[in-house]
Amino acid sequence: MIKRIPISALKVGMYITDLNNDWIPHNTQRRRGIIKREETIEKIRKMGVQFVYIDAQKGADTQDSETAAAVDERNEEALQRAGEQKPGIAPRVPLPEEMVTALRIHTEAQELVGNFMTSAKLGAAIDVAPIHKLADELQNSVTRNANALGCLGRIREKDNYLLEHSVNLSVLMSIFGQYRKLSKDVMHQTVVGALLHDLGKILTPDEVLHKPGRLTSEEYEVMKLHARHSRDILSATEGIGKLTVITAAQHHERMDGTGYPEGLKGDEISVYGRMVAITDVYDAITADRVYHRGMTPTQGLKKLLEWSGSHLDPALVRQFIRCIGLYPVGSLVLLDSGRLGVVVEINEEDQRLPVVRVMYHTKFRMPITLTTIDLSKPSSQDRILRAVDPDEYRIDVRKFLS
């Protein structure tokens, strides 16, 4: 039986199935196996891990535990509570219309961030004007219909993670900022900070940055320096605002002080740093990486709730869930008719009734004609039963998002 236990109950002889530390960026440590030494437990504790998951049938057990099923049920209840209020921004233009513009912005954004990083690495003069123009276009697209860039953010390739992550983070920050009604200038600066938050990785050695296997402790310390490098490079760049620097510098800070580069705690972290930390963790844990199989969007939201308080700001996590929906764009959901559908638009009135593209019938175990259904319409009798893992049915949701 899989159980969650506090780090204080972890003992030699237990079998870990999940270190429960995906909130740690660039986390490539071995995630499962028997604990053989006290030193291993101390290393896990120093990472800031508060709870781990063990298999009581493969190793020692403890009474100080909770079943994984019970934890998931509690997270699901918390997710439903967080989604009780209306989600974010009502679309102003239809999704198909905005997809044309969003595709151009998404493509240009990756190219521009890549060129910006290359210029900075070569020590060439940096022109920030195109970045500012792009940030404005991105914000405008989100205002018109946030679902368009949201869909494109789920169509990603693990070999292009660095650039796609930067663009996706800026989209999520724009959606989050508009939901929280940030001023136009503040939102602009935080979006630019999200676009350039990983700029400091140009100073990370390639053998560390692109290492496919686990990082050693020494390599991980080198990797962590990128947040400080981002701060320093942006601080020295003409035309970059203060909030942009703060957003980029604090994206790895954590509420309990276990983050970096400064180990800030609680309110020592700016609200923008706490916002970008949430969006950064969410995008990272829901993306496929060389060493990491991404969670589904709904699983990702549940993990944000589980890590709230100790690592992420609880109030902001709940707000983030409200603005991207109980079933974020790209979620695969099971309808009560037995059909599967991919969420392509959230409903600004009721998070439980998004627009979905159905393509598969679970009762007959076969594909069906692709159809787009607005679950909020009176003509639709279907309702969502639950989110499902695409691997369960071998469905590539990316095929249905563009």
JSON list of N, CA, C and O in Angstrom, two decimals, residues 25-26 113 116-117 161-170 173 189-202 225-231 233-234 244-252 276-277 279-281 283-284:
[
{"chain": "A", "resi": 25, "resn": "PRO", "atom": "N", "xyz": [13.08, 22.80, -8.64]},
{"chain": "A", "resi": 25, "resn": "PRO", "atom": "CA", "xyz": [13.43, 22.86, -10.05]},
{"chain": "A", "resi": 25, "resn": "PRO", "atom": "C", "xyz": [14.66, 22.02, -10.38]},
{"chain": "A", "resi": 25, "resn": "PRO", "atom": "O", "xyz": [15.54, 21.84, -9.55]},
{"chain": "A", "resi": 26, "resn": "HIS", "atom": "N", "xyz": [14.69, 21.51, -11.61]},
{"chain": "A", "resi": 26, "resn": "HIS", "atom": "CA", "xyz": [15.82, 20.71, -12.07]},
{"chain": "A", "resi": 26, "resn": "HIS", "atom": "C", "xyz": [16.07, 19.51, -11.16]},
{"chain": "A", "resi": 26, "resn": "HIS", "atom": "O", "xyz": [17.19, 19.07, -10.97]},
{"chain": "A", "resi": 113, "resn": "VAL", "atom": "N", "xyz": [13.07, 35.13, -27.57]},
{"chain": "A", "resi": 113, "resn": "VAL", "atom": "CA", "xyz": [13.75, 34.78, -26.32]},
{"chain": "A", "resi": 113, "resn": "VAL", "atom": "C", "xyz": [15.06, 34.05, -26.61]},
{"chain": "A", "resi": 113, "resn": "VAL", "atom": "O", "xyz": [16.09, 34.31, -25.98]},
{"chain": "A", "resi": 116, "resn": "PHE", "atom": "N", "xyz": [17.55, 36.60, -27.81]},
{"chain": "A", "resi": 116, "resn": "PHE", "atom": "CA", "xyz": [17.95, 37.44, -26.69]},
{"chain": "A", "resi": 116, "resn": "PHE", "atom": "C", "xyz": [19.00, 36.74, -25.84]},
{"chain": "A", "resi": 116, "resn": "PHE", "atom": "O", "xyz": [20.02, 37.33, -25.46]},
{"chain": "A", "resi": 117, "resn": "MET", "atom": "N", "xyz": [18.77, 35.45, -25.58]},
{"chain": "A", "resi": 117, "resn": "MET", "atom": "CA", "xyz": [19.72, 34.69, -24.76]},
{"chain": "A", "resi": 117, "resn": "MET", "atom": "C", "xyz": [21.05, 34.51, -25.50]},
{"chain": "A", "resi": 117, "resn": "MET", "atom": "O", "xyz": [22.13, 34.59, -24.88]},
{"chain": "A", "resi": 161, "resn": "TYR", "atom": "N", "xyz": [12.40, 22.48, -24.26]},
{"chain": "A", "resi": 161, "resn": "TYR", "atom": "CA", "xyz": [11.76, 22.86, -22.99]},
{"chain": "A", "resi": 161, "resn": "TYR", "atom": "C", "xyz": [12.10, 24.28, -22.57]},
{"chain": "A", "resi": 161, "resn": "TYR", "atom": "O", "xyz": [11.22, 25.04, -22.16]},
{"chain": "A", "resi": 162, "resn": "LEU", "atom": "N", "xyz": [13.37, 24.67, -22.65]},
{"chain": "A", "resi": 162, "resn": "LEU", "atom": "CA", "xyz": [13.80, 25.95, -22.09]},
{"chain": "A", "resi": 162, "resn": "LEU", "atom": "C", "xyz": [13.02, 27.13, -22.69]},
{"chain": "A", "resi": 162, "resn": "LEU", "atom": "O", "xyz": [12.49, 27.97, -21.96]},
{"chain": "A", "resi": 163, "resn": "LEU", "atom": "N", "xyz": [12.92, 27.18, -24.01]},
{"chain": "A", "resi": 163, "resn": "LEU", "atom": "CA", "xyz": [12.23, 28.29, -24.66]},
{"chain": "A", "resi": 163, "resn": "LEU", "atom": "C", "xyz": [10.71, 28.19, -24.46]},
{"chain": "A", "resi": 163, "resn": "LEU", "atom": "O", "xyz": [10.04, 29.20, -24.20]},
{"chain": "A", "resi": 164, "resn": "GLU", "atom": "N", "xyz": [10.15, 27.00, -24.61]},
{"chain": "A", "resi": 164, "resn": "GLU", "atom": "CA", "xyz": [8.71, 26.84, -24.44]},
{"chain": "A", "resi": 164, "resn": "GLU", "atom": "C", "xyz": [8.28, 27.17, -23.02]},
{"chain": "A", "resi": 164, "resn": "GLU", "atom": "O", "xyz": [7.24, 27.78, -22.80]},
{"chain": "A", "resi": 165, "resn": "HIS", "atom": "N", "xyz": [9.10, 26.78, -22.06]},
{"chain": "A", "resi": 165, "resn": "HIS", "atom": "CA", "xyz": [8.78, 27.07, -20.66]},
{"chain": "A", "resi": 165, "resn": "HIS", "atom": "C", "xyz": [8.76, 28.57, -20.42]},
{"chain": "A", "resi": 165, "resn": "HIS", "atom": "O", "xyz": [7.86, 29.08, -19.73]},
{"chain": "A", "resi": 166, "resn": "SER", "atom": "N", "xyz": [9.70, 29.30, -20.98]},
{"chain": "A", "resi": 166, "resn": "SER", "atom": "CA", "xyz": [9.74, 30.76, -20.79]},
{"chain": "A", "resi": 166, "resn": "SER", "atom": "C", "xyz": [8.49, 31.42, -21.37]},
{"chain": "A", "resi": 166, "resn": "SER", "atom": "O", "xyz": [7.89, 32.30, -20.74]},
{"chain": "A", "resi": 167, "resn": "VAL", "atom": "N", "xyz": [8.08, 30.98, -22.56]},
{"chain": "A", "resi": 167, "resn": "VAL", "atom": "CA", "xyz": [6.90, 31.55, -23.19]},
{"chain": "A", "resi": 167, "resn": "VAL", "atom": "C", "xyz": [5.64, 31.16, -22.41]},
{"chain": "A", "resi": 167, "resn": "VAL", "atom": "O", "xyz": [4.77, 32.00, -22.14]},
{"chain": "A", "resi": 168, "resn": "ASN", "atom": "N", "xyz": [5.53, 29.89, -22.04]},
{"chain": "A", "resi": 168, "resn": "ASN", "atom": "CA", "xyz": [4.35, 29.44, -21.29]},
{"chain": "A", "resi": 168, "resn": "ASN", "atom": "C", "xyz": [4.23, 30.17, -19.96]},
{"chain": "A", "resi": 168, "resn": "ASN", "atom": "O", "xyz": [3.12, 30.50, -19.51]},
{"chain": "A", "resi": 169, "resn": "LEU", "atom": "N", "xyz": [5.37, 30.39, -19.32]},
{"chain": "A", "resi": 169, "resn": "LEU", "atom": "CA", "xyz": [5.35, 31.08, -18.03]},
{"chain": "A", "resi": 169, "resn": "LEU", "atom": "C", "xyz": [4.83, 32.50, -18.19]},
{"chain": "A", "resi": 169, "resn": "LEU", "atom": "O", "xyz": [4.05, 32.99, -17.36]},
{"chain": "A", "resi": 170, "resn": "SER", "atom": "N", "xyz": [5.22, 33.16, -19.27]},
{"chain": "A", "resi": 170, "resn": "SER", "atom": "CA", "xyz": [4.74, 34.53, -19.49]},
{"chain": "A", "resi": 170, "resn": "SER", "atom": "C", "xyz": [3.24, 34.54, -19.77]},
{"chain": "A", "resi": 170, "resn": "SER", "atom": "O", "xyz": [2.54, 35.46, -19.35]},
{"chain": "A", "resi": 173, "resn": "MET", "atom": "N", "xyz": [1.52, 33.96, -16.40]},
{"chain": "A", "resi": 173, "resn": "MET", "atom": "CA", "xyz": [1.61, 35.17, -15.58]},
{"chain": "A", "resi": 173, "resn": "MET", "atom": "C", "xyz": [0.67, 36.26, -16.09]},
{"chain": "A", "resi": 173, "resn": "MET", "atom": "O", "xyz": [0.09, 37.02, -15.30]},
{"chain": "A", "resi": 189, "resn": "GLN", "atom": "N", "xyz": [5.63, 44.43, -16.74]},
{"chain": "A", "resi": 189, "resn": "GLN", "atom": "CA", "xyz": [6.95, 44.12, -16.18]},
{"chain": "A", "resi": 189, "resn": "GLN", "atom": "C", "xyz": [7.06, 42.67, -15.71]},
{"chain": "A", "resi": 189, "resn": "GLN", "atom": "O", "xyz": [8.10, 42.03, -15.90]},
{"chain": "A", "resi": 190, "resn": "THR", "atom": "N", "xyz": [5.99, 42.15, -15.12]},
{"chain": "A", "resi": 190, "resn": "THR", "atom": "CA", "xyz": [6.06, 40.76, -14.65]},
{"chain": "A", "resi": 190, "resn": "THR", "atom": "C", "xyz": [6.05, 39.78, -15.82]},
{"chain": "A", "resi": 190, "resn": "THR", "atom": "O", "xyz": [6.68, 38.72, -15.75]},
{"chain": "A", "resi": 191, "resn": "VAL", "atom": "N", "xyz": [5.36, 40.12, -16.90]},
{"chain": "A", "resi": 191, "resn": "VAL", "atom": "CA", "xyz": [5.37, 39.26, -18.09]},
{"chain": "A", "resi": 191, "resn": "VAL", "atom": "C", "xyz": [6.76, 39.23, -18.72]},
{"chain": "A", "resi": 191, "resn": "VAL", "atom": "O", "xyz": [7.26, 38.18, -19.11]},
{"chain": "A", "resi": 192, "resn": "VAL", "atom": "N", "xyz": [7.40, 40.40, -18.80]},
{"chain": "A", "resi": 192, "resn": "VAL", "atom": "CA", "xyz": [8.79, 40.44, -19.30]},
{"chain": "A", "resi": 192, "resn": "VAL", "atom": "C", "xyz": [9.70, 39.64, -18.38]},
{"chain": "A", "resi": 192, "resn": "VAL", "atom": "O", "xyz": [10.58, 38.90, -18.85]},
{"chain": "A", "resi": 193, "resn": "GLY", "atom": "N", "xyz": [9.49, 39.76, -17.07]},
{"chain": "A", "resi": 193, "resn": "GLY", "atom": "CA", "xyz": [10.29, 38.98, -16.13]},
{"chain": "A", "resi": 193, "resn": "GLY", "atom": "C", "xyz": [10.12, 37.49, -16.32]},
{"chain": "A", "resi": 193, "resn": "GLY", "atom": "O", "xyz": [11.07, 36.71, -16.21]},
{"chain": "A", "resi": 194, "resn": "ALA", "atom": "N", "xyz": [8.89, 37.07, -16.62]},
{"chain": "A", "resi": 194, "resn": "ALA", "atom": "CA", "xyz": [8.63, 35.65, -16.88]},
{"chain": "A", "resi": 194, "resn": "ALA", "atom": "C", "xyz": [9.30, 35.20, -18.17]},
{"chain": "A", "resi": 194, "resn": "ALA", "atom": "O", "xyz": [9.88, 34.11, -18.24]},
{"chain": "A", "resi": 195, "resn": "LEU", "atom": "N", "xyz": [9.23, 36.02, -19.20]},
{"chain": "A", "resi": 195, "resn": "LEU", "atom": "CA", "xyz": [9.87, 35.69, -20.47]},
{"chain": "A", "resi": 195, "resn": "LEU", "atom": "C", "xyz": [11.38, 35.48, -20.31]},
{"chain": "A", "resi": 195, "resn": "LEU", "atom": "O", "xyz": [11.97, 34.59, -20.94]},
{"chain": "A", "resi": 196, "resn": "LEU", "atom": "N", "xyz": [11.99, 36.29, -19.43]},
{"chain": "A", "resi": 196, "resn": "LEU", "atom": "CA", "xyz": [13.45, 36.29, -19.31]},
{"chain": "A", "resi": 196, "resn": "LEU", "atom": "C", "xyz": [13.93, 35.68, -17.99]},
{"chain": "A", "resi": 196, "resn": "LEU", "atom": "O", "xyz": [15.10, 35.82, -17.64]},
{"chain": "A", "resi": 197, "resn": "HIS", "atom": "N", "xyz": [13.07, 34.96, -17.29]},
{"chain": "A", "resi": 197, "resn": "HIS", "atom": "CA", "xyz": [13.43, 34.48, -15.95]},
{"chain": "A", "resi": 197, "resn": "HIS", "atom": "C", "xyz": [14.60, 33.50, -15.97]},
{"chain": "A", "resi": 197, "resn": "HIS", "atom": "O", "xyz": [15.35, 33.40, -15.01]},
{"chain": "A", "resi": 198, "resn": "ASP", "atom": "N", "xyz": [14.77, 32.77, -17.07]},
{"chain": "A", "resi": 198, "resn": "ASP", "atom": "CA", "xyz": [15.86, 31.79, -17.15]},
{"chain": "A", "resi": 198, "resn": "ASP", "atom": "C", "xyz": [17.05, 32.31, -17.93]},
{"chain": "A", "resi": 198, "resn": "ASP", "atom": "O", "xyz": [17.92, 31.53, -18.35]},
{"chain": "A", "resi": 199, "resn": "LEU", "atom": "N", "xyz": [17.12, 33.61, -18.13]},
{"chain": "A", "resi": 199, "resn": "LEU", "atom": "CA", "xyz": [18.23, 34.20, -18.88]},
{"chain": "A", "resi": 199, "resn": "LEU", "atom": "C", "xyz": [19.58, 33.82, -18.29]},
{"chain": "A", "resi": 199, "resn": "LEU", "atom": "O", "xyz": [20.56, 33.60, -19.01]},
{"chain": "A", "resi": 200, "resn": "GLY", "atom": "N", "xyz": [19.64, 33.70, -16.97]},
{"chain": "A", "resi": 200, "resn": "GLY", "atom": "CA", "xyz": [20.91, 33.37, -16.30]},
{"chain": "A", "resi": 200, "resn": "GLY", "atom": "C", "xyz": [21.47, 32.02, -16.66]},
{"chain": "A", "resi": 200, "resn": "GLY", "atom": "O", "xyz": [22.65, 31.73, -16.39]},
{"chain": "A", "resi": 201, "resn": "LYS", "atom": "N", "xyz": [20.67, 31.18, -17.32]},
{"chain": "A", "resi": 201, "resn": "LYS", "atom": "CA", "xyz": [21.17, 29.86, -17.71]},
{"chain": "A", "resi": 201, "resn": "LYS", "atom": "C", "xyz": [22.21, 29.93, -18.83]},
{"chain": "A", "resi": 201, "resn": "LYS", "atom": "O", "xyz": [22.87, 28.93, -19.13]},
{"chain": "A", "resi": 202, "resn": "ILE", "atom": "N", "xyz": [22.36, 31.11, -19.44]},
{"chain": "A", "resi": 202, "resn": "ILE", "atom": "CA", "xyz": [23.43, 31.25, -20.43]},
{"chain": "A", "resi": 202, "resn": "ILE", "atom": "C", "xyz": [24.80, 31.11, -19.79]},
{"chain": "A", "resi": 202, "resn": "ILE", "atom": "O", "xyz": [25.80, 30.83, -20.47]},
{"chain": "A", "resi": 225, "resn": "LEU", "atom": "N", "xyz": [22.63, 28.62, -9.44]},
{"chain": "A", "resi": 225, "resn": "LEU", "atom": "CA", "xyz": [23.17, 29.97, -9.62]},
{"chain": "A", "resi": 225, "resn": "LEU", "atom": "C", "xyz": [22.45, 30.75, -10.72]},
{"chain": "A", "resi": 225, "resn": "LEU", "atom": "O", "xyz": [22.57, 31.97, -10.78]},
{"chain": "A", "resi": 226, "resn": "HIS", "atom": "N", "xyz": [21.69, 30.06, -11.58]},
{"chain": "A", "resi": 226, "resn": "HIS", "atom": "CA", "xyz": [21.09, 30.76, -12.72]},
{"chain": "A", "resi": 226, "resn": "HIS", "atom": "C", "xyz": [20.11, 31.86, -12.28]},
{"chain": "A", "resi": 226, "resn": "HIS", "atom": "O", "xyz": [19.98, 32.87, -12.98]},
{"chain": "A", "resi": 227, "resn": "ALA", "atom": "N", "xyz": [19.44, 31.67, -11.15]},
{"chain": "A", "resi": 227, "resn": "ALA", "atom": "CA", "xyz": [18.50, 32.70, -10.70]},
{"chain": "A", "resi": 227, "resn": "ALA", "atom": "C", "xyz": [19.24, 33.99, -10.34]},
{"chain": "A", "resi": 227, "resn": "ALA", "atom": "O", "xyz": [18.78, 35.10, -10.66]},
{"chain": "A", "resi": 228, "resn": "ARG", "atom": "N", "xyz": [20.37, 33.84, -9.68]},
{"chain": "A", "resi": 228, "resn": "ARG", "atom": "CA", "xyz": [21.18, 35.02, -9.35]},
{"chain": "A", "resi": 228, "resn": "ARG", "atom": "C", "xyz": [21.75, 35.66, -10.62]},
{"chain": "A", "resi": 228, "resn": "ARG", "atom": "O", "xyz": [21.78, 36.89, -10.76]},
{"chain": "A", "resi": 229, "resn": "HIS", "atom": "N", "xyz": [22.16, 34.81, -11.57]},
{"chain": "A", "resi": 229, "resn": "HIS", "atom": "CA", "xyz": [22.68, 35.34, -12.84]},
{"chain": "A", "resi": 229, "resn": "HIS", "atom": "C", "xyz": [21.59, 36.11, -13.58]},
{"chain": "A", "resi": 229, "resn": "HIS", "atom": "O", "xyz": [21.87, 37.17, -14.16]},
{"chain": "A", "resi": 230, "resn": "SER", "atom": "N", "xyz": [20.37, 35.59, -13.59]},
{"chain": "A", "resi": 230, "resn": "SER", "atom": "CA", "xyz": [19.26, 36.29, -14.26]},
{"chain": "A", "resi": 230, "resn": "SER", "atom": "C", "xyz": [19.07, 37.67, -13.64]},
{"chain": "A", "resi": 230, "resn": "SER", "atom": "O", "xyz": [18.91, 38.67, -14.35]},
{"chain": "A", "resi": 231, "resn": "ARG", "atom": "N", "xyz": [19.08, 37.70, -12.32]},
{"chain": "A", "resi": 231, "resn": "ARG", "atom": "CA", "xyz": [18.92, 38.98, -11.62]},
{"chain": "A", "resi": 231, "resn": "ARG", "atom": "C", "xyz": [20.01, 39.97, -12.01]},
{"chain": "A", "resi": 231, "resn": "ARG", "atom": "O", "xyz": [19.74, 41.13, -12.33]},
{"chain": "A", "resi": 233, "resn": "ILE", "atom": "N", "xyz": [22.11, 40.01, -14.65]},
{"chain": "A", "resi": 233, "resn": "ILE", "atom": "CA", "xyz": [22.11, 40.41, -16.06]},
{"chain": "A", "resi": 233, "resn": "ILE", "atom": "C", "xyz": [20.99, 41.42, -16.32]},
{"chain": "A", "resi": 233, "resn": "ILE", "atom": "O", "xyz": [21.21, 42.45, -16.97]},
{"chain": "A", "resi": 234, "resn": "LEU", "atom": "N", "xyz": [19.81, 41.15, -15.82]},
{"chain": "A", "resi": 234, "resn": "LEU", "atom": "CA", "xyz": [18.68, 42.05, -16.05]},
{"chain": "A", "resi": 234, "resn": "LEU", "atom": "C", "xyz": [18.87, 43.38, -15.34]},
{"chain": "A", "resi": 234, "resn": "LEU", "atom": "O", "xyz": [18.49, 44.44, -15.86]},
{"chain": "A", "resi": 244, "resn": "THR", "atom": "N", "xyz": [10.51, 43.64, -13.19]},
{"chain": "A", "resi": 244, "resn": "THR", "atom": "CA", "xyz": [10.99, 42.58, -14.08]},
{"chain": "A", "resi": 244, "resn": "THR", "atom": "C", "xyz": [12.14, 41.83, -13.42]},
{"chain": "A", "resi": 244, "resn": "THR", "atom": "O", "xyz": [12.19, 40.59, -13.43]},
{"chain": "A", "resi": 245, "resn": "VAL", "atom": "N", "xyz": [13.06, 42.57, -12.83]},
{"chain": "A", "resi": 245, "resn": "VAL", "atom": "CA", "xyz": [14.20, 41.97, -12.14]},
{"chain": "A", "resi": 245, "resn": "VAL", "atom": "C", "xyz": [13.73, 41.13, -10.96]},
{"chain": "A", "resi": 245, "resn": "VAL", "atom": "O", "xyz": [14.18, 39.99, -10.77]},
{"chain": "A", "resi": 246, "resn": "ILE", "atom": "N", "xyz": [12.80, 41.66, -10.17]},
{"chain": "A", "resi": 246, "resn": "ILE", "atom": "CA", "xyz": [12.29, 40.94, -9.00]},
{"chain": "A", "resi": 246, "resn": "ILE", "atom": "C", "xyz": [11.60, 39.65, -9.42]},
{"chain": "A", "resi": 246, "resn": "ILE", "atom": "O", "xyz": [11.80, 38.59, -8.82]},
{"chain": "A", "resi": 247, "resn": "THR", "atom": "N", "xyz": [10.76, 39.73, -10.46]},
{"chain": "A", "resi": 247, "resn": "THR", "atom": "CA", "xyz": [10.05, 38.54, -10.93]},
{"chain": "A", "resi": 247, "resn": "THR", "atom": "C", "xyz": [11.01, 37.44, -11.34]},
{"chain": "A", "resi": 247, "resn": "THR", "atom": "O", "xyz": [10.85, 36.27, -10.97]},
{"chain": "A", "resi": 248, "resn": "ALA", "atom": "N", "xyz": [12.03, 37.82, -12.12]},
{"chain": "A", "resi": 248, "resn": "ALA", "atom": "CA", "xyz": [13.00, 36.82, -12.57]},
{"chain": "A", "resi": 248, "resn": "ALA", "atom": "C", "xyz": [13.85, 36.29, -11.42]},
{"chain": "A", "resi": 248, "resn": "ALA", "atom": "O", "xyz": [14.14, 35.10, -11.35]},
{"chain": "A", "resi": 249, "resn": "ALA", "atom": "N", "xyz": [14.22, 37.18, -10.50]},
{"chain": "A", "resi": 249, "resn": "ALA", "atom": "CA", "xyz": [15.13, 36.79, -9.42]},
{"chain": "A", "resi": 249, "resn": "ALA", "atom": "C", "xyz": [14.47, 35.88, -8.39]},
{"chain": "A", "resi": 249, "resn": "ALA", "atom": "O", "xyz": [15.14, 35.04, -7.77]},
{"chain": "A", "resi": 250, "resn": "GLN", "atom": "N", "xyz": [13.15, 35.99, -8.21]},
{"chain": "A", "resi": 250, "resn": "GLN", "atom": "CA", "xyz": [12.49, 35.29, -7.10]},
{"chain": "A", "resi": 250, "resn": "GLN", "atom": "C", "xyz": [11.68, 34.08, -7.53]},
{"chain": "A", "resi": 250, "resn": "GLN", "atom": "O", "xyz": [10.95, 33.51, -6.72]},
{"chain": "A", "resi": 251, "resn": "HIS", "atom": "N", "xyz": [11.81, 33.64, -8.76]},
{"chain": "A", "resi": 251, "resn": "HIS", "atom": "CA", "xyz": [10.94, 32.55, -9.21]},
{"chain": "A", "resi": 251, "resn": "HIS", "atom": "C", "xyz": [11.24, 31.21, -8.56]},
{"chain": "A", "resi": 251, "resn": "HIS", "atom": "O", "xyz": [10.43, 30.29, -8.64]},
{"chain": "A", "resi": 252, "resn": "HIS", "atom": "N", "xyz": [12.37, 31.09, -7.87]},
{"chain": "A", "resi": 252, "resn": "HIS", "atom": "CA", "xyz": [12.69, 29.85, -7.16]},
{"chain": "A", "resi": 252, "resn": "HIS", "atom": "C", "xyz": [12.69, 30.02, -5.64]},
{"chain": "A", "resi": 252, "resn": "HIS", "atom": "O", "xyz": [13.12, 29.12, -4.92]},
{"chain": "A", "resi": 276, "resn": "VAL", "atom": "N", "xyz": [4.98, 34.12, -9.56]},
{"chain": "A", "resi": 276, "resn": "VAL", "atom": "CA", "xyz": [5.77, 33.44, -10.59]},
{"chain": "A", "resi": 276, "resn": "VAL", "atom": "C", "xyz": [6.27, 32.09, -10.10]},
{"chain": "A", "resi": 276, "resn": "VAL", "atom": "O", "xyz": [6.46, 31.16, -10.89]},
{"chain": "A", "resi": 277, "resn": "ALA", "atom": "N", "xyz": [6.46, 31.94, -8.79]},
{"chain": "A", "resi": 277, "resn": "ALA", "atom": "CA", "xyz": [6.85, 30.64, -8.24]},
{"chain": "A", "resi": 277, "resn": "ALA", "atom": "C", "xyz": [5.76, 29.60, -8.51]},
{"chain": "A", "resi": 277, "resn": "ALA", "atom": "O", "xyz": [6.05, 28.45, -8.88]},
{"chain": "A", "resi": 279, "resn": "THR", "atom": "N", "xyz": [3.35, 29.70, -10.93]},
{"chain": "A", "resi": 279, "resn": "THR", "atom": "CA", "xyz": [3.24, 29.42, -12.36]},
{"chain": "A", "resi": 279, "resn": "THR", "atom": "C", "xyz": [4.43, 28.61, -12.86]},
{"chain": "A", "resi": 279, "resn": "THR", "atom": "O", "xyz": [4.29, 27.74, -13.72]},
{"chain": "A", "resi": 280, "resn": "ASP", "atom": "N", "xyz": [5.61, 28.90, -12.31]},
{"chain": "A", "resi": 280, "resn": "ASP", "atom": "CA", "xyz": [6.82, 28.17, -12.71]},
{"chain": "A", "resi": 280, "resn": "ASP", "atom": "C", "xyz": [6.72, 26.70, -12.32]},
{"chain": "A", "resi": 280, "resn": "ASP", "atom": "O", "xyz": [7.01, 25.81, -13.14]},
{"chain": "A", "resi": 281, "resn": "VAL", "atom": "N", "xyz": [6.30, 26.42, -11.09]},
{"chain": "A", "resi": 281, "resn": "VAL", "atom": "CA", "xyz": [6.17, 25.04, -10.64]},
{"chain": "A", "resi": 281, "resn": "VAL", "atom": "C", "xyz": [5.11, 24.32, -11.45]},
{"chain": "A", "resi": 281, "resn": "VAL", "atom": "O", "xyz": [5.31, 23.19, -11.92]},
{"chain": "A", "resi": 283, "resn": "ASP", "atom": "N", "xyz": [3.93, 24.90, -14.52]},
{"chain": "A", "resi": 283, "resn": "ASP", "atom": "CA", "xyz": [4.33, 24.60, -15.90]},
{"chain": "A", "resi": 283, "resn": "ASP", "atom": "C", "xyz": [5.41, 23.52, -15.94]},
{"chain": "A", "resi": 283, "resn": "ASP", "atom": "O", "xyz": [5.40, 22.67, -16.83]},
{"chain": "A", "resi": 284, "resn": "ALA", "atom": "N", "xyz": [6.32, 23.55, -14.97]},
{"chain": "A", "resi": 284, "resn": "ALA", "atom": "CA", "xyz": [7.41, 22.57, -14.95]},
{"chain": "A", "resi": 284, "resn": "ALA", "atom": "C", "xyz": [6.91, 21.15, -14.68]},
{"chain": "A", "resi": 284, "resn": "ALA", "atom": "O", "xyz": [7.32, 20.20, -15.34]}
]
